[in-house]
Coordinates of N, CA and C in Angstrom, one line a residue:
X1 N 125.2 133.6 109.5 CA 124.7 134.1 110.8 C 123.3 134.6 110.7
X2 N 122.4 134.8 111.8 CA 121.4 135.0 111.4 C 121.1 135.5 112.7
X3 N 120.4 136.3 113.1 CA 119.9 137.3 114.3 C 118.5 137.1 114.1
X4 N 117.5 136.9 115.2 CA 115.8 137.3 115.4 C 115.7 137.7 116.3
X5 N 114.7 138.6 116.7 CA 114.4 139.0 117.5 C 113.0 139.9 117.4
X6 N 112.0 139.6 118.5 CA 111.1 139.7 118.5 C 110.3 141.0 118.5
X7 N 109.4 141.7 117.6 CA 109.0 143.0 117.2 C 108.2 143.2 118.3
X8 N 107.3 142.7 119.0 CA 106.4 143.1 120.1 C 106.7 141.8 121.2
X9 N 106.0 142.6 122.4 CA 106.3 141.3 123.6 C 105.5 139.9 123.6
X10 N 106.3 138.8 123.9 CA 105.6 138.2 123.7 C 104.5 137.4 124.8
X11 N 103.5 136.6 123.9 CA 102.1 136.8 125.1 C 102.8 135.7 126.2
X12 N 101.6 135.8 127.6 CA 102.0 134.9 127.9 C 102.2 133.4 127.4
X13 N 103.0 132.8 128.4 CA 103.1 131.2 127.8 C 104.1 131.2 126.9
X14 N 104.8 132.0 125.9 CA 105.1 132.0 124.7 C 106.4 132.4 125.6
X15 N 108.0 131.9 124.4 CA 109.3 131.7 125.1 C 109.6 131.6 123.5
X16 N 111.1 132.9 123.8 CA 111.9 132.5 122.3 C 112.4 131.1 122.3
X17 N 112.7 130.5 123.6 CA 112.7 128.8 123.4 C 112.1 128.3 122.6
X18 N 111.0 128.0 123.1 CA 110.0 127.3 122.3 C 110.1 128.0 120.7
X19 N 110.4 128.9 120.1 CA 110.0 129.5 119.0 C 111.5 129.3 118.4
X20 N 112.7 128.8 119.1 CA 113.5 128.3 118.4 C 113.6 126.5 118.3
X21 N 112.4 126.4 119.0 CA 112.5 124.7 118.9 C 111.8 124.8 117.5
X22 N 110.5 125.5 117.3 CA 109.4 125.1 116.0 C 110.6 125.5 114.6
X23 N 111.8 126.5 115.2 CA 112.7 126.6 114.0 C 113.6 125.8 113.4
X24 N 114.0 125.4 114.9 CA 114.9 123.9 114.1 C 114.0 122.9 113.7
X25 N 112.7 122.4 114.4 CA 112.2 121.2 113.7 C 111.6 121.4 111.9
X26 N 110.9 122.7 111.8 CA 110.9 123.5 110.7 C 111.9 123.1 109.4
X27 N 113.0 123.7 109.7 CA 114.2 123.8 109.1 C 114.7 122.3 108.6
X28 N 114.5 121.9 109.7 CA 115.0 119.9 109.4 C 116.5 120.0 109.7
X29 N 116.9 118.5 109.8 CA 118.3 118.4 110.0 C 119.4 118.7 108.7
X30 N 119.3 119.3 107.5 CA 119.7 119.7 106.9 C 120.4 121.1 107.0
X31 N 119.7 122.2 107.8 CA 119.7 123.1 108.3 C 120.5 123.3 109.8
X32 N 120.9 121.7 110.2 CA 121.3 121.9 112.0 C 122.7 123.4 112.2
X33 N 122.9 123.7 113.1 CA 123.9 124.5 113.1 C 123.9 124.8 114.7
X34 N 124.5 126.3 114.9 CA 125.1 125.9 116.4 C 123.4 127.6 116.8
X35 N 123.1 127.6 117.1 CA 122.0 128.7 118.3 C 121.8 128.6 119.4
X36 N 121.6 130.1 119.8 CA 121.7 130.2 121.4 C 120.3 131.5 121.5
X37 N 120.1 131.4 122.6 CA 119.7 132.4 123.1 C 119.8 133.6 124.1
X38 N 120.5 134.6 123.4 CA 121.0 135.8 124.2 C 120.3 137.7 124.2
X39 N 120.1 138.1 125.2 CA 119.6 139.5 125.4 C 118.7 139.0 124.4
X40 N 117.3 138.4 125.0 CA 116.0 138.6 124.2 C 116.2 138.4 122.4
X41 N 116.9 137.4 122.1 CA 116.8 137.5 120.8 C 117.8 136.1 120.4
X42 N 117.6 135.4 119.0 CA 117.9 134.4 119.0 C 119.2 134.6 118.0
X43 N 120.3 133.6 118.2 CA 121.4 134.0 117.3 C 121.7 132.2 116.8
X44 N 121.7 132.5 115.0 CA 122.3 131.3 114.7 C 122.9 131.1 113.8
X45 N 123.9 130.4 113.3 CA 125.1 130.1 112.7 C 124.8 128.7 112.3
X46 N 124.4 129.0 110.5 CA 124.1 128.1 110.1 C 125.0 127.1 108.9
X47 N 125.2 126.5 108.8 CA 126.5 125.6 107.4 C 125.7 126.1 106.1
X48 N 126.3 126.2 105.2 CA 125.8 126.9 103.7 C 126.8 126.0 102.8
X49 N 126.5 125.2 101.8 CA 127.1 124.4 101.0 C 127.5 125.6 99.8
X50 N 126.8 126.5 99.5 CA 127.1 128.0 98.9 C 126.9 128.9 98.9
X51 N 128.1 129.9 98.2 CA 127.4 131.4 98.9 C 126.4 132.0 98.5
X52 N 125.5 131.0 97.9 CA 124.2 132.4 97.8 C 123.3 132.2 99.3
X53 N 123.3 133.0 100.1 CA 122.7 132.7 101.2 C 121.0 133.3 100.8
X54 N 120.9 134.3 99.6 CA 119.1 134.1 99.5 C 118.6 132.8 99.4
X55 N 119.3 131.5 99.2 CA 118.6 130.5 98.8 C 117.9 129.9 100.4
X56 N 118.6 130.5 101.1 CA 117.9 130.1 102.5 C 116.6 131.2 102.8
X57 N 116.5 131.9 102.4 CA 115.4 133.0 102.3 C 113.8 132.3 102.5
X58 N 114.0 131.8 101.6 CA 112.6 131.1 101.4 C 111.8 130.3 102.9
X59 N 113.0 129.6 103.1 CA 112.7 128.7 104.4 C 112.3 129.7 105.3
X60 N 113.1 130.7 105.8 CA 112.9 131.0 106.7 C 111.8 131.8 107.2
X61 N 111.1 132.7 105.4 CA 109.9 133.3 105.2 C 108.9 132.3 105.5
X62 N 109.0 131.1 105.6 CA 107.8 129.9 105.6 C 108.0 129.7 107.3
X63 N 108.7 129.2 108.0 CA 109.1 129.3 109.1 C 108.5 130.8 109.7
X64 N 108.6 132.0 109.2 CA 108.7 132.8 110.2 C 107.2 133.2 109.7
X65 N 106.2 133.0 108.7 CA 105.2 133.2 108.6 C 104.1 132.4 109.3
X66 N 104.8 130.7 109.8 CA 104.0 130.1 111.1 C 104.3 130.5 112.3
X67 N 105.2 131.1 112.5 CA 105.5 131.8 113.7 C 104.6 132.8 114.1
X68 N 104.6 133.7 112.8 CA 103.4 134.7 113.0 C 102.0 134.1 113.0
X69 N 101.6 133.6 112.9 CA 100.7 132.8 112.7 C 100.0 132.0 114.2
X70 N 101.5 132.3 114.7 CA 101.2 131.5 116.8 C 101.3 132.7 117.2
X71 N 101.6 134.1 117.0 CA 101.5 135.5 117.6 C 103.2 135.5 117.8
X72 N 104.2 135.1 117.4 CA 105.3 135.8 117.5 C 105.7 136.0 116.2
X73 N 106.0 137.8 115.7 CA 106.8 138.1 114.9 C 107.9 138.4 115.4
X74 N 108.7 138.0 114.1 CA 110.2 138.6 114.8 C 110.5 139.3 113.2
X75 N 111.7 139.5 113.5 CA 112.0 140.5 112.5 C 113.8 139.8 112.3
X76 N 114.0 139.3 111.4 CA 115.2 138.1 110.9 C 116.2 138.8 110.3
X77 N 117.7 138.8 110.4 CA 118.4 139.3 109.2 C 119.4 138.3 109.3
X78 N 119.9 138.2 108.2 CA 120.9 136.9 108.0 C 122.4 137.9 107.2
X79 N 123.4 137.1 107.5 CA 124.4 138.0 107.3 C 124.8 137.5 105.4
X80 N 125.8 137.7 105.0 CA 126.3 136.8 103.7 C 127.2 135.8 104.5
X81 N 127.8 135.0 103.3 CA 128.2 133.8 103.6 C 129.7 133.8 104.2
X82 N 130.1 133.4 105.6 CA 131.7 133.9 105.9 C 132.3 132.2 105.9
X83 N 133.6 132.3 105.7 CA 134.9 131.0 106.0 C 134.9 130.6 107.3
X84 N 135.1 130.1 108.3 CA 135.3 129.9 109.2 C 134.9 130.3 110.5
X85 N 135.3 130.2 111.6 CA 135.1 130.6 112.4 C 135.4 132.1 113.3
X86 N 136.1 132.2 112.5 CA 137.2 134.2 112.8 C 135.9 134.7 112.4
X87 N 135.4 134.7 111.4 CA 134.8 135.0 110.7 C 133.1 135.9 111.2
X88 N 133.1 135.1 112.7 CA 131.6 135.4 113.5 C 131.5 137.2 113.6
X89 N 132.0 137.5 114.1 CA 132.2 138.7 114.4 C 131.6 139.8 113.0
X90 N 132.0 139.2 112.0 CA 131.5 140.1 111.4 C 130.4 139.4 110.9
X91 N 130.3 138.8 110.5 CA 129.1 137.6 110.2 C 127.4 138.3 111.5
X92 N 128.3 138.2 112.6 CA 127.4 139.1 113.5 C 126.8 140.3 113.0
X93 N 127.9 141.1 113.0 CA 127.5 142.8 112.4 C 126.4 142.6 111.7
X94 N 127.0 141.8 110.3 CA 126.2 142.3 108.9 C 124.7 141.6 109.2
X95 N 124.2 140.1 110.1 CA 122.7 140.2 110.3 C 122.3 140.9 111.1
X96 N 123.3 141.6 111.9 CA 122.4 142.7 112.9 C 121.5 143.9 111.7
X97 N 122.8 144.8 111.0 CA 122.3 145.5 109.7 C 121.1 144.8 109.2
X98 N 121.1 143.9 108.4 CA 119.8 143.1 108.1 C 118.7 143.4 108.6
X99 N 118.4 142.8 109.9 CA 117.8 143.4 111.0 C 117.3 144.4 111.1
X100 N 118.3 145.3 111.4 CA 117.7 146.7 111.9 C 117.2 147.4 110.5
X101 N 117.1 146.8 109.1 CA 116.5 147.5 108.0 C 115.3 147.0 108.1
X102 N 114.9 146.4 108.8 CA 113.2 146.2 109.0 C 112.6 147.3 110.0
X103 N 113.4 148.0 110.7 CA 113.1 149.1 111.4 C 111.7 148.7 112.0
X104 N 112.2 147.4 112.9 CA 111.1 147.1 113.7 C 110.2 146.7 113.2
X105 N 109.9 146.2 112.3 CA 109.0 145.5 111.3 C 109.3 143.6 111.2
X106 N 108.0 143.3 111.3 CA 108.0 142.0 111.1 C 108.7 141.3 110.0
X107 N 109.8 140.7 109.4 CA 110.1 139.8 107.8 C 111.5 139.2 108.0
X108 N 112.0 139.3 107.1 CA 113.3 138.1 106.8 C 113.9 138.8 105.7
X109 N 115.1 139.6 106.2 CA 115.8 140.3 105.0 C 117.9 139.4 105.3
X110 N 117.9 139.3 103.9 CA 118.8 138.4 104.2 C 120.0 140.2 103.4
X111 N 121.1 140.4 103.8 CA 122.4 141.3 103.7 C 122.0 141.5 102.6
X112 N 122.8 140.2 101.5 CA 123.0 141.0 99.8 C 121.3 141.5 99.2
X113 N 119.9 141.4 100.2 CA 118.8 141.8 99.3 C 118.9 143.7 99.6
X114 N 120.3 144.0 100.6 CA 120.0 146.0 100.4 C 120.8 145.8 99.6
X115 N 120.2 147.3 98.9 CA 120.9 148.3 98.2 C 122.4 148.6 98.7
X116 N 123.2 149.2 98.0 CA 124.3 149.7 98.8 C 123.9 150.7 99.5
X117 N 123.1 151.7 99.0 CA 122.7 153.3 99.9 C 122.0 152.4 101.0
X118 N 121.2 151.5 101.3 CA 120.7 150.7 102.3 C 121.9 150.6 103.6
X119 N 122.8 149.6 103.2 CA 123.7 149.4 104.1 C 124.8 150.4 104.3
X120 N 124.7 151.3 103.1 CA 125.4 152.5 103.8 C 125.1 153.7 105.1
X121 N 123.6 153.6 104.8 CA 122.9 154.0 105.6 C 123.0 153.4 107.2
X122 N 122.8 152.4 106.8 CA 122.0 151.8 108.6 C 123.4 151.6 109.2
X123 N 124.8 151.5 108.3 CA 125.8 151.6 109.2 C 126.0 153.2 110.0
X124 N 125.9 152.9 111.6 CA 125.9 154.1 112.3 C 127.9 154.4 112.2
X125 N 127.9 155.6 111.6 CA 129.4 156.4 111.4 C 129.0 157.6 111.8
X126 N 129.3 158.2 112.9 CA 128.8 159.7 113.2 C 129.6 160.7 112.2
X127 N 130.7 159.7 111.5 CA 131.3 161.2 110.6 C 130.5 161.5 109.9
X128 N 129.8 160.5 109.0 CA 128.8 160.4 108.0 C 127.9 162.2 108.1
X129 N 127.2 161.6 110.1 CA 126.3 162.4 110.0 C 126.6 164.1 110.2
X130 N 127.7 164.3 110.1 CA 128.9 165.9 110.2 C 128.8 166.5 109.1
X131 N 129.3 165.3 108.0 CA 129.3 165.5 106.9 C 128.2 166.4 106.1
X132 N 127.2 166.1 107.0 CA 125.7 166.6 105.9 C 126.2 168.4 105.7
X133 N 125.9 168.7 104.7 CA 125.8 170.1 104.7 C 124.5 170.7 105.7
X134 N 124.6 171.7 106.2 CA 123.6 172.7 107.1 C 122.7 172.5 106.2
X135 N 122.5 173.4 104.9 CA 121.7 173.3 104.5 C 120.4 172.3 104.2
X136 N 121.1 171.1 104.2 CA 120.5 169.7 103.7 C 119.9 168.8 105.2
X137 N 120.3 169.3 106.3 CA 120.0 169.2 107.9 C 119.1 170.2 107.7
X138 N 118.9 171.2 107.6 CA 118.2 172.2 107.9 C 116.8 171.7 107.4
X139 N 116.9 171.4 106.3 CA 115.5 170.9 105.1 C 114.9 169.9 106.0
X140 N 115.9 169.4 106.3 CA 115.0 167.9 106.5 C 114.2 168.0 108.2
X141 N 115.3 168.7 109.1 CA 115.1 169.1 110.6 C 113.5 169.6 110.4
X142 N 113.7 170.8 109.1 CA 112.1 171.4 109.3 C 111.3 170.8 108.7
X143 N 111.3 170.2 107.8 CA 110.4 169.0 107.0 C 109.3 168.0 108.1
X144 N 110.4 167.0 109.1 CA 110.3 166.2 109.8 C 109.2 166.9 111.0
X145 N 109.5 168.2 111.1 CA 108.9 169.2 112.3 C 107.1 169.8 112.0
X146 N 107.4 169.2 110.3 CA 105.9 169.6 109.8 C 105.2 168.6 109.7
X147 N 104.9 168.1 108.4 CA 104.5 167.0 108.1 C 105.0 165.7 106.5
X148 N 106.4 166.6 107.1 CA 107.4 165.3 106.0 C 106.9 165.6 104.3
X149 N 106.0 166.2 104.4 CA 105.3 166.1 102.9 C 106.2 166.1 101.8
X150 N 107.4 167.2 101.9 CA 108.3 167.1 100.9 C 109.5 166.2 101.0
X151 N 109.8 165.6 102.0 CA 110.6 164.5 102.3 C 109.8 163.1 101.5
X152 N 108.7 163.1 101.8 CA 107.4 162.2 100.8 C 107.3 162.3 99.3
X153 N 107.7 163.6 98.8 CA 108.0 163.8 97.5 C 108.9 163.6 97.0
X154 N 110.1 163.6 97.8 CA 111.2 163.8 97.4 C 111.8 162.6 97.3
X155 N 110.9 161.2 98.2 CA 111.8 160.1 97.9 C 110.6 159.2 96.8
X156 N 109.4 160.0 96.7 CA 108.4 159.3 95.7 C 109.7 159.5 94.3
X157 N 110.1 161.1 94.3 CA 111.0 161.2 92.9 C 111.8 160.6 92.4
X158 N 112.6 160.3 93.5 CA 113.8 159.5 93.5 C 113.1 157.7 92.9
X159 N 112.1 157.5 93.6 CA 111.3 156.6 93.3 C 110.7 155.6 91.9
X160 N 110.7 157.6 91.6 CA 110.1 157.1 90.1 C 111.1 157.6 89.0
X161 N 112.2 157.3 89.2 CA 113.7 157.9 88.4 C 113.5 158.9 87.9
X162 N 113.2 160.0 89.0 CA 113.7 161.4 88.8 C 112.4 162.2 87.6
X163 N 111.2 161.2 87.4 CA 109.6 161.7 87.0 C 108.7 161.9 87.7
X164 N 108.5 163.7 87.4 CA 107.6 164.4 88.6 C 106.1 163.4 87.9
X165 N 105.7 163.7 87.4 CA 104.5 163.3 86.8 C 103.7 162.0 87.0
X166 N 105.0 160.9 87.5 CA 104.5 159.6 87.9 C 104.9 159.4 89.6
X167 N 106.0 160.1 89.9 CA 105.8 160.8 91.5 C 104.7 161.2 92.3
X168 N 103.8 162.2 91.2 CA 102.4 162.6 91.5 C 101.4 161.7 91.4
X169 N 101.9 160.9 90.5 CA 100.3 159.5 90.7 C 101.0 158.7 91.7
X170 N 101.7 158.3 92.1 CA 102.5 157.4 93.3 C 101.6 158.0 94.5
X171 N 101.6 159.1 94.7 CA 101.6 160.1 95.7 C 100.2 160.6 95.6
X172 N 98.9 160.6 94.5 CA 97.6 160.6 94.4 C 97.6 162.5 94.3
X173 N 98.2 163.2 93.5 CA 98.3 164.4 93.9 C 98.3 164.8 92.4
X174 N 98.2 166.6 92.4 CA 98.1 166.6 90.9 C 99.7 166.7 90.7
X175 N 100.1 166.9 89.4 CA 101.4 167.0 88.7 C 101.7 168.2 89.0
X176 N 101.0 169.5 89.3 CA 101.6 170.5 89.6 C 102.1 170.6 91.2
X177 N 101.3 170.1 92.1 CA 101.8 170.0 92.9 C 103.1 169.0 93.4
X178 N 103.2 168.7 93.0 CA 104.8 167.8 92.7 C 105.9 168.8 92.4
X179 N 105.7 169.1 91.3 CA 106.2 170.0 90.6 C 106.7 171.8 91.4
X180 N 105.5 171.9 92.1 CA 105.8 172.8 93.5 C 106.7 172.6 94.1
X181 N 106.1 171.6 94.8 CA 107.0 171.0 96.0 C 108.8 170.5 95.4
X182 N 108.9 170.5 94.5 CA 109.9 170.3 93.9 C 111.0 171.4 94.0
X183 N 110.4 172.4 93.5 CA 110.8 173.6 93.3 C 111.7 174.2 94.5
X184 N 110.3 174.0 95.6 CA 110.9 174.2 97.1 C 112.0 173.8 97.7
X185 N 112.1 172.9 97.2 CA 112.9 171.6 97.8 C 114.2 172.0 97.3
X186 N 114.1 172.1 96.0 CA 115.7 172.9 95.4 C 116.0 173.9 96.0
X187 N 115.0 175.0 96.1 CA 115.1 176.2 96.6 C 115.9 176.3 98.1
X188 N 115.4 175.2 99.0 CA 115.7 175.3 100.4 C 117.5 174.9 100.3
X189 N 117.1 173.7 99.6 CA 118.5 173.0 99.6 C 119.5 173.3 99.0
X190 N 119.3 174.2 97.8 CA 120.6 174.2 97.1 C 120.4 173.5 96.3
X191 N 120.1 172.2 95.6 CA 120.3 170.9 95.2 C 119.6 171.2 94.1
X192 N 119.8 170.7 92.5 CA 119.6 171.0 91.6 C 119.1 169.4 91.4
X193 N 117.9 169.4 91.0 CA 117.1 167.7 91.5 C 116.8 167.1 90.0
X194 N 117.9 167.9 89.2 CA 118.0 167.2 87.8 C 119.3 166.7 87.6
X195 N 120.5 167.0 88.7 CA 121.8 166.2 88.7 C 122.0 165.2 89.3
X196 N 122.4 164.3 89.1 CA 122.2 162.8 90.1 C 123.0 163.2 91.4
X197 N 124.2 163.7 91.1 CA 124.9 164.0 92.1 C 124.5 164.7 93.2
X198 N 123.5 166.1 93.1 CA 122.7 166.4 94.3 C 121.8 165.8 94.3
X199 N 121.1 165.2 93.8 CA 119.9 163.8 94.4 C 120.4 163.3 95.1
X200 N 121.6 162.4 94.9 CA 122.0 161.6 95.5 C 122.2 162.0 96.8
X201 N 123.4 163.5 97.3 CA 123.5 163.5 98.5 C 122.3 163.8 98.9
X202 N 121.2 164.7 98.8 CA 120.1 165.0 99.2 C 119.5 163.8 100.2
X203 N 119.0 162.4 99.3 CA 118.5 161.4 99.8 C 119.6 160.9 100.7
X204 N 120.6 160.9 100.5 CA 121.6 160.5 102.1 C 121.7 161.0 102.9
X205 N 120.9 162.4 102.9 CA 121.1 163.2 104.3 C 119.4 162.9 104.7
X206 N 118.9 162.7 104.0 CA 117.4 162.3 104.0 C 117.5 160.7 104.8
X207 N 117.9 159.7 104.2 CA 117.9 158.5 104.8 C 118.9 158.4 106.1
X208 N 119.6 159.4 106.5 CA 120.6 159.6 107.8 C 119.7 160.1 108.6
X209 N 119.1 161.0 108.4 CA 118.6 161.8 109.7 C 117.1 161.5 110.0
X210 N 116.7 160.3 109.1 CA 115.0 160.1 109.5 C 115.1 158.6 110.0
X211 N 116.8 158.1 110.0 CA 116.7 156.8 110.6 C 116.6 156.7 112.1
X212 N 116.2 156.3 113.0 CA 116.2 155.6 114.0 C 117.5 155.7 114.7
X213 N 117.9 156.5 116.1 CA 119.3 156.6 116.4 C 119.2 155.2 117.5
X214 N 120.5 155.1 117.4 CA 121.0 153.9 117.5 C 120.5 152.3 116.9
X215 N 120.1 152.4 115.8 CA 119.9 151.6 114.6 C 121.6 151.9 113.9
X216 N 122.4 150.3 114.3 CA 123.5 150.6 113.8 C 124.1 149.3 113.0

């Protein structure tokens, strides 16, 4: 399955019609399948001889880079590979996910290229977001209300497997200031940012509450 839909409006003249005809001729008859066009955005269900569906990746980055090219970006997610026809429904869900990890951004992200914290994330579960401890809401509520700076540290760290020192060249900053900002961050939170286990929730209440609501 595969979902597009378009990141900005498009100019005149321009029709997701037309931008699903340059797709199928694109694609070639090897690629035929069944698409439609519904609520502003194109939906299509393609045959896969196997399940690696990144192997369709390529095409569609070449395809969606002429696209951009005529002034329509869209932003593509493709689901993994389902059996049959029962099967749409979720085949739907998972390139919506896809999708909405472009967070409105132009590209072609096919399911199995997230992480699991990825697709754990962008699935909307409001238990998830109960779950957060206060304190770990609290950090981030006032982080987001400033200027994110230590939300910006905190995911450079994570970034650079848990090294202040290459965090800080990531980040163009000295090493002690990393190293500050670090401190604080434990401080606010509780979170001991040398155990994986509070990293970890840390950055899931980090990637929960800075997503995009209703991105689901």
């Amino acid at each position: 399955m595969i979902i597009a839909a378009p990141v900005r409006p498009l100019r005149v003249g321009q029709s997701l019609r037309e931008a699903l005809r340059i797709i199928r001729t694109e694609l070639g008859p090897a690629q035929e399948g069944v698409a439609v066009i519904q609520q502003e955005q194109m939906i299509g269900i393609l045959p896969m001889a196997t399940d690696d569906v990144q192997a369709l990746v390529p095409d569609l980055r070449r395809v969606h880079r002429q696209l951009a090219r005529q002034g329509i970006d869209l932003a593509v997610g493709v689901s993994t590979v389902h059996p049959g026809w029962a099967s749409v429904p979720a085949a739907y869900a998972e390139a919506g996910i896809a999708r909405d990890s472009l967070a409105e951004e132009p590209g072609v992200v096919a399911l199995p290229m997230l992480s699991t914290v990825d697709y754990l994330v962008l699935r909307e579960d409001p238990t998830v977001r109960r779950l957060i401890r206060p304190e770990l809401r609290q950090f981030v509520t006032d982080d987001l209300a400033r200027d994110g700076a230590m939300i910006e540290t905190m995911l450079a760290y994570v970034a650079s497997d848990l090294n202040a020192k290459l965090a800080a060249e990531r980040l163009h900053m000295h090493v002690n200031t990393a190293y500050y900002r670090l401190e604080r961050i434990a401080e606010r939170t509780g979170c001991d940012l040398r155990r994986f286990a509070d990293v970890e929730e840390l950055i899931f209440a980090i990637r929960l509450l800075t997503k995009p609501r209703g991105v689901s």
